Amino acid sequence: MDFYSVRMRANTAGQHISGAEDIVSANDVAATCAALAQRALDHPKGSAENTTITVEALKEEEIWRVPQVSIKNLEVESPEHAHTVIRALLRGHTPHVERIIETTFAVRDMRGAMLIDAAQAERLEPDLQRGIRVSHIGAKLAFSTERVGKNAALEAVILASKVAAHPDVLAELCISDDPAYTTGYVCVAGTYHRVPHIKEPGSRAGGRAFIIRPGADVLALIEYLESHPVLVEVNSIA
Ligand code: PML
Ligand code: MG
């Protein structure tokens, strides 16, 4: 069967509005393009002025299939409590937990994620403002026509599953940059820990940090995250 990576990016006057993608079979390309185009028009940040949709043929044998991470919903009462929980989850993977948490809360408006070396807490992305954009990812059901609406949690689980499948990624910490979305997550050892109240409502803080195994081949990792096609076998996001 032929598969295609279908990716949408939308902006207004150069400001990023929306981005989404899937990997689908030839029969679903047209419907996926239509759904993604509509999504850019209906975005709560305002109808996008410019939408670009890319359709790229993939070789079936180059697509990796990875399992979905399992999900654990944590009971967290406040941002202070969230900090304690994040610290406990990341301890054991890096001696620089505090610095990594601080950095992840400090960044603003990055398009992609930070790569942070676990041993030194140094940033490894070639472009520190852009970061690394995880792409060429799909789950067949995620952005199908029945699911035109944005589902932040489902999309985050799919992205985290691609990231976690790489052996050089030890952990991921994510705080949504959406001021109204106050649930974040820590993904470690194949489990996506949902962390409610990770920040105060209205806060513009937010970014993603991937904590990287010391000695990793960073260029190969970036190539995997940005360009290697991965289909996530989604089972449940409950
Ligand atoms: C984002 O805004 O891209 C991050 C969304 C985090 C979703 C966390 C969850 O609800 O599971
Ligand atoms: Mg976002």
Short mmCIF file of C-alpha atoms and ligand atoms in Angstrom, two decimals:
data_model
loop_
_atom_site.label_atom_id
_atom_site.label_comp_id
_atom_site.label_asym_id
_atom_site.label_seq_id
_atom_site.Cartn_x
_atom_site.Cartn_y
_atom_site.Cartn_z
CA MET A 1 0.00 0.00 0.00
CA ASP A 2 1.18 3.53 -0.76
CA PHE A 3 1.47 5.92 2.18
CA TYR A 4 1.76 9.69 2.22
CA SER A 5 2.90 12.16 4.84
CA VAL A 6 0.37 15.04 4.81
CA ARG A 7 1.48 18.12 6.73
CA MET A 8 -0.17 21.47 7.31
CA ARG A 9 1.38 24.70 8.56
CA ALA A 10 -0.46 27.96 8.83
CA ASN A 11 0.57 31.49 9.71
CA THR A 12 -0.74 35.01 9.73
CA ALA A 13 1.78 37.75 8.95
CA GLY A 14 4.59 35.31 9.71
CA GLN A 15 3.20 34.33 13.13
CA HIS A 16 2.63 30.60 13.55
CA ILE A 17 -1.08 29.79 13.91
CA SER A 18 -1.46 26.07 13.51
CA GLY A 19 0.34 22.91 12.46
CA ALA A 20 -0.80 19.30 12.19
CA GLU A 21 -0.03 16.22 10.18
CA ASP A 22 -0.74 12.55 9.61
CA ILE A 23 0.50 9.59 7.60
CA VAL A 24 -2.32 8.13 5.50
CA SER A 25 -2.96 5.80 2.58
CA ALA A 26 -3.56 7.19 -0.93
CA ASN A 27 -7.36 6.93 -0.53
CA ASP A 28 -7.30 9.25 2.48
CA VAL A 29 -4.98 11.97 1.12
CA ALA A 30 -7.72 14.25 -0.25
CA ALA A 31 -9.91 14.06 2.88
CA THR A 32 -6.90 14.66 5.13
CA CYS A 33 -5.86 17.74 3.12
CA ALA A 34 -9.40 19.11 3.35
CA ALA A 35 -9.63 18.51 7.10
CA LEU A 36 -6.26 20.12 7.77
CA ALA A 37 -7.04 23.15 5.57
CA GLN A 38 -10.32 23.66 7.43
CA ARG A 39 -8.54 23.38 10.74
CA ALA A 40 -6.23 26.27 9.86
CA LEU A 41 -9.26 28.41 9.00
CA ASP A 42 -11.12 27.55 12.21
CA HIS A 43 -8.23 28.11 14.58
CA PRO A 44 -9.04 29.90 17.86
CA LYS A 45 -6.00 32.19 17.30
CA GLY A 46 -7.85 33.48 14.19
CA SER A 47 -8.34 32.26 10.66
CA ALA A 48 -4.87 31.74 9.13
CA GLU A 49 -3.88 34.01 6.24
CA ASN A 50 -1.43 31.50 4.74
CA THR A 51 -1.79 27.75 4.87
CA THR A 52 0.71 25.39 3.31
CA ILE A 53 -0.12 21.73 2.85
CA THR A 54 2.60 19.30 1.83
CA VAL A 55 1.91 15.81 0.55
CA GLU A 56 4.97 13.57 0.41
CA ALA A 57 5.04 9.99 -0.86
CA LEU A 58 6.70 7.56 1.52
CA LYS A 59 8.24 4.18 0.87
CA GLU A 60 6.33 1.66 2.93
CA GLU A 61 9.51 -0.10 4.05
CA GLU A 62 10.98 3.10 5.54
CA ILE A 63 7.99 3.71 7.84
CA TRP A 64 8.65 2.58 11.38
CA ARG A 65 5.75 1.41 13.49
CA VAL A 66 6.10 2.16 17.17
CA PRO A 67 3.82 1.41 20.12
CA GLN A 68 1.88 4.13 21.89
CA VAL A 69 3.31 5.06 25.29
CA SER A 70 1.13 4.01 28.19
CA ILE A 71 -0.68 6.75 30.09
CA LYS A 72 -0.81 7.53 33.78
CA ASN A 73 -3.02 10.36 35.04
CA LEU A 74 -1.43 11.91 38.11
CA GLU A 75 -3.36 13.71 40.81
CA VAL A 76 -1.71 17.08 41.17
CA GLU A 77 -3.22 20.06 42.98
CA SER A 78 -1.04 23.05 42.16
CA PRO A 79 2.03 24.20 40.20
CA GLU A 80 4.16 23.73 43.37
CA HIS A 81 2.93 20.16 43.69
CA ALA A 82 3.58 19.66 39.94
CA HIS A 83 7.20 20.72 40.44
CA THR A 84 7.69 18.11 43.17
CA VAL A 85 6.17 15.42 40.95
CA ILE A 86 8.32 16.40 37.92
CA ARG A 87 11.47 16.41 40.07
CA ALA A 88 10.74 12.89 41.30
CA LEU A 89 10.09 11.58 37.78
CA LEU A 90 13.25 13.08 36.25
CA ARG A 91 15.60 12.29 39.12
CA GLY A 92 17.70 9.29 38.18
CA HIS A 93 17.89 10.40 34.52
CA THR A 94 19.94 13.55 35.02
CA PRO A 95 21.75 15.33 37.87
CA HIS A 96 20.39 18.65 36.49
CA VAL A 97 16.67 18.26 37.14
CA GLU A 98 16.21 21.75 38.62
CA ARG A 99 18.02 23.51 35.78
CA ILE A 100 16.06 21.58 33.13
CA ILE A 101 12.73 22.42 34.79
CA GLU A 102 13.72 26.10 35.01
CA THR A 103 14.79 26.20 31.37
CA THR A 104 11.57 24.55 30.18
CA PHE A 105 9.45 27.10 32.05
CA ALA A 106 11.61 29.97 30.82
CA VAL A 107 11.43 29.44 27.05
CA ARG A 108 8.75 31.20 24.97
CA ASP A 109 7.20 30.70 21.55
CA MET A 110 9.53 27.99 20.30
CA ARG A 111 8.31 26.14 17.23
CA GLY A 112 10.15 23.00 18.23
CA ALA A 113 11.60 21.23 21.23
CA MET A 114 14.86 21.62 23.12
CA LEU A 115 17.39 18.79 23.22
CA ILE A 116 19.18 18.84 26.56
CA ASP A 117 22.19 16.68 27.31
CA ALA A 118 21.48 14.73 30.52
CA ALA A 119 25.05 14.91 31.84
CA GLN A 120 25.85 18.59 31.23
CA ALA A 121 22.37 20.17 30.88
CA GLU A 122 23.61 21.81 27.68
CA ARG A 123 21.26 22.59 24.81
CA LEU A 124 22.09 20.67 21.66
CA GLU A 125 19.83 22.15 18.96
CA PRO A 126 21.57 24.00 16.11
CA ASP A 127 18.93 26.80 16.25
CA LEU A 128 18.05 27.62 19.85
CA GLN A 129 14.97 29.71 19.08
CA ARG A 130 13.42 27.25 16.61
CA GLY A 131 14.34 24.01 18.40
CA ILE A 132 13.68 20.60 16.88
CA ARG A 133 10.30 20.13 15.27
CA VAL A 134 9.05 16.52 15.55
CA SER A 135 7.49 15.66 12.20
CA HIS A 136 6.67 12.84 9.74
CA ILE A 137 4.39 11.28 12.24
CA GLY A 138 0.98 9.71 12.01
CA ALA A 139 -1.50 7.48 13.72
CA LYS A 140 -4.07 7.03 10.97
CA LEU A 141 -6.95 7.87 13.28
CA ALA A 142 -5.58 11.04 14.78
CA PHE A 143 -6.33 13.73 12.25
CA SER A 144 -8.89 11.90 10.15
CA THR A 145 -11.99 13.70 8.96
CA GLU A 146 -13.95 12.60 12.04
CA ARG A 147 -11.42 14.31 14.27
CA VAL A 148 -10.99 17.70 12.66
CA GLY A 149 -11.00 19.45 16.02
CA LYS A 150 -7.70 19.80 17.82
CA ASN A 151 -7.20 17.25 20.49
CA ALA A 152 -4.12 18.45 22.32
CA ALA A 153 -3.81 15.39 24.52
CA LEU A 154 -4.09 12.85 21.68
CA GLU A 155 -1.60 14.74 19.53
CA ALA A 156 0.81 15.02 22.44
CA VAL A 157 0.59 11.28 23.13
CA ILE A 158 1.34 10.51 19.48
CA LEU A 159 4.30 12.90 19.42
CA ALA A 160 5.63 11.59 22.76
CA SER A 161 5.40 8.02 21.40
CA LYS A 162 7.65 8.83 18.44
CA VAL A 163 10.10 10.63 20.71
CA ALA A 164 10.15 7.92 23.39
CA ALA A 165 10.77 5.20 20.79
CA HIS A 166 14.29 6.52 20.18
CA PRO A 167 16.86 4.92 22.53
CA ASP A 168 18.80 8.20 22.94
CA VAL A 169 15.84 10.03 24.49
CA LEU A 170 15.80 9.40 28.24
CA ALA A 171 12.82 11.58 29.12
CA GLU A 172 10.54 14.36 27.89
CA LEU A 173 9.07 17.26 29.85
CA CYS A 174 6.27 19.25 28.20
CA ILE A 175 4.44 22.37 29.29
CA SER A 176 1.91 23.57 26.72
CA ASP A 177 2.58 27.11 25.53
CA ASP A 178 -1.19 27.64 25.28
CA PRO A 179 -1.97 30.03 28.18
CA ALA A 180 -5.31 28.29 28.77
CA TYR A 181 -3.94 24.73 28.76
CA THR A 182 -2.51 23.89 32.15
CA THR A 183 -1.95 20.13 31.83
CA GLY A 184 1.58 19.06 30.92
CA TYR A 185 3.37 15.76 31.00
CA VAL A 186 6.57 13.91 31.73
CA CYS A 187 7.27 10.88 29.55
CA VAL A 188 9.81 8.44 31.01
CA ALA A 189 10.41 4.71 30.58
CA GLY A 190 7.53 4.32 28.11
CA THR A 191 4.95 6.01 30.35
CA TYR A 192 3.30 9.36 29.70
CA HIS A 193 2.55 10.93 33.09
CA ARG A 194 -0.14 13.59 32.72
CA VAL A 195 0.50 16.45 35.14
CA PRO A 196 -2.49 18.75 35.74
CA HIS A 197 -1.95 22.29 37.09
CA ILE A 198 1.61 22.35 35.79
CA LYS A 199 1.30 26.15 35.46
CA GLU A 200 -1.10 28.92 36.39
CA PRO A 201 -3.86 29.67 33.85
CA GLY A 202 -2.88 32.65 31.67
CA SER A 203 0.83 31.87 31.85
CA ARG A 204 2.71 32.13 28.56
CA ALA A 205 5.40 29.78 29.86
CA GLY A 206 5.80 26.61 27.91
CA GLY A 207 8.02 24.41 25.86
CA ARG A 208 9.24 20.87 25.36
CA ALA A 209 12.54 19.43 26.56
CA PHE A 210 13.93 16.09 25.44
CA ILE A 211 16.61 14.85 27.83
CA ILE A 212 19.27 13.11 25.79
CA ARG A 213 21.63 10.25 26.61
CA PRO A 214 25.21 11.51 26.93
CA GLY A 215 27.24 10.54 23.87
CA ALA A 216 24.21 10.31 21.59
CA ASP A 217 24.67 10.92 17.87
CA VAL A 218 22.78 14.22 17.90
CA LEU A 219 22.58 14.69 14.11
CA ALA A 220 21.13 11.20 13.67
CA LEU A 221 18.64 11.86 16.46
CA ILE A 222 17.52 15.15 14.87
CA GLU A 223 17.10 13.39 11.53
CA TYR A 224 14.91 10.75 13.20
CA LEU A 225 12.77 13.28 15.09
CA GLU A 226 12.22 15.66 12.16
CA SER A 227 12.21 13.44 9.10
CA HIS A 228 11.93 9.71 9.73
CA PRO A 229 8.33 8.58 9.08
CA VAL A 230 6.78 6.91 12.11
CA LEU A 231 3.29 5.50 12.51
CA VAL A 232 2.18 5.22 16.11
CA GLU A 233 -0.05 2.28 16.96
CA VAL A 234 -2.59 4.10 19.11
CA ASN A 235 -4.62 1.99 21.51
CA SER A 236 -6.12 4.27 24.09
CA ILE A 237 -5.49 7.71 25.49
CA ALA A 238 -7.81 7.34 28.47
C1 PML B 1 0.84 21.29 23.33
O1 PML B 1 0.22 22.33 23.54
O2 PML B 1 1.28 21.01 22.23
C2 PML B 1 1.08 20.33 24.48
C3 PML B 1 -0.15 19.65 24.92
C4 PML B 1 0.08 18.84 26.19
C5 PML B 1 -1.05 17.86 26.43
C6 PML B 1 -1.01 17.27 27.76
C7 PML B 1 -2.20 16.34 27.99
O3 PML B 1 -3.31 16.83 28.20
O4 PML B 1 -2.02 15.11 27.97
MG MG B 2 1.67 24.38 20.80
#
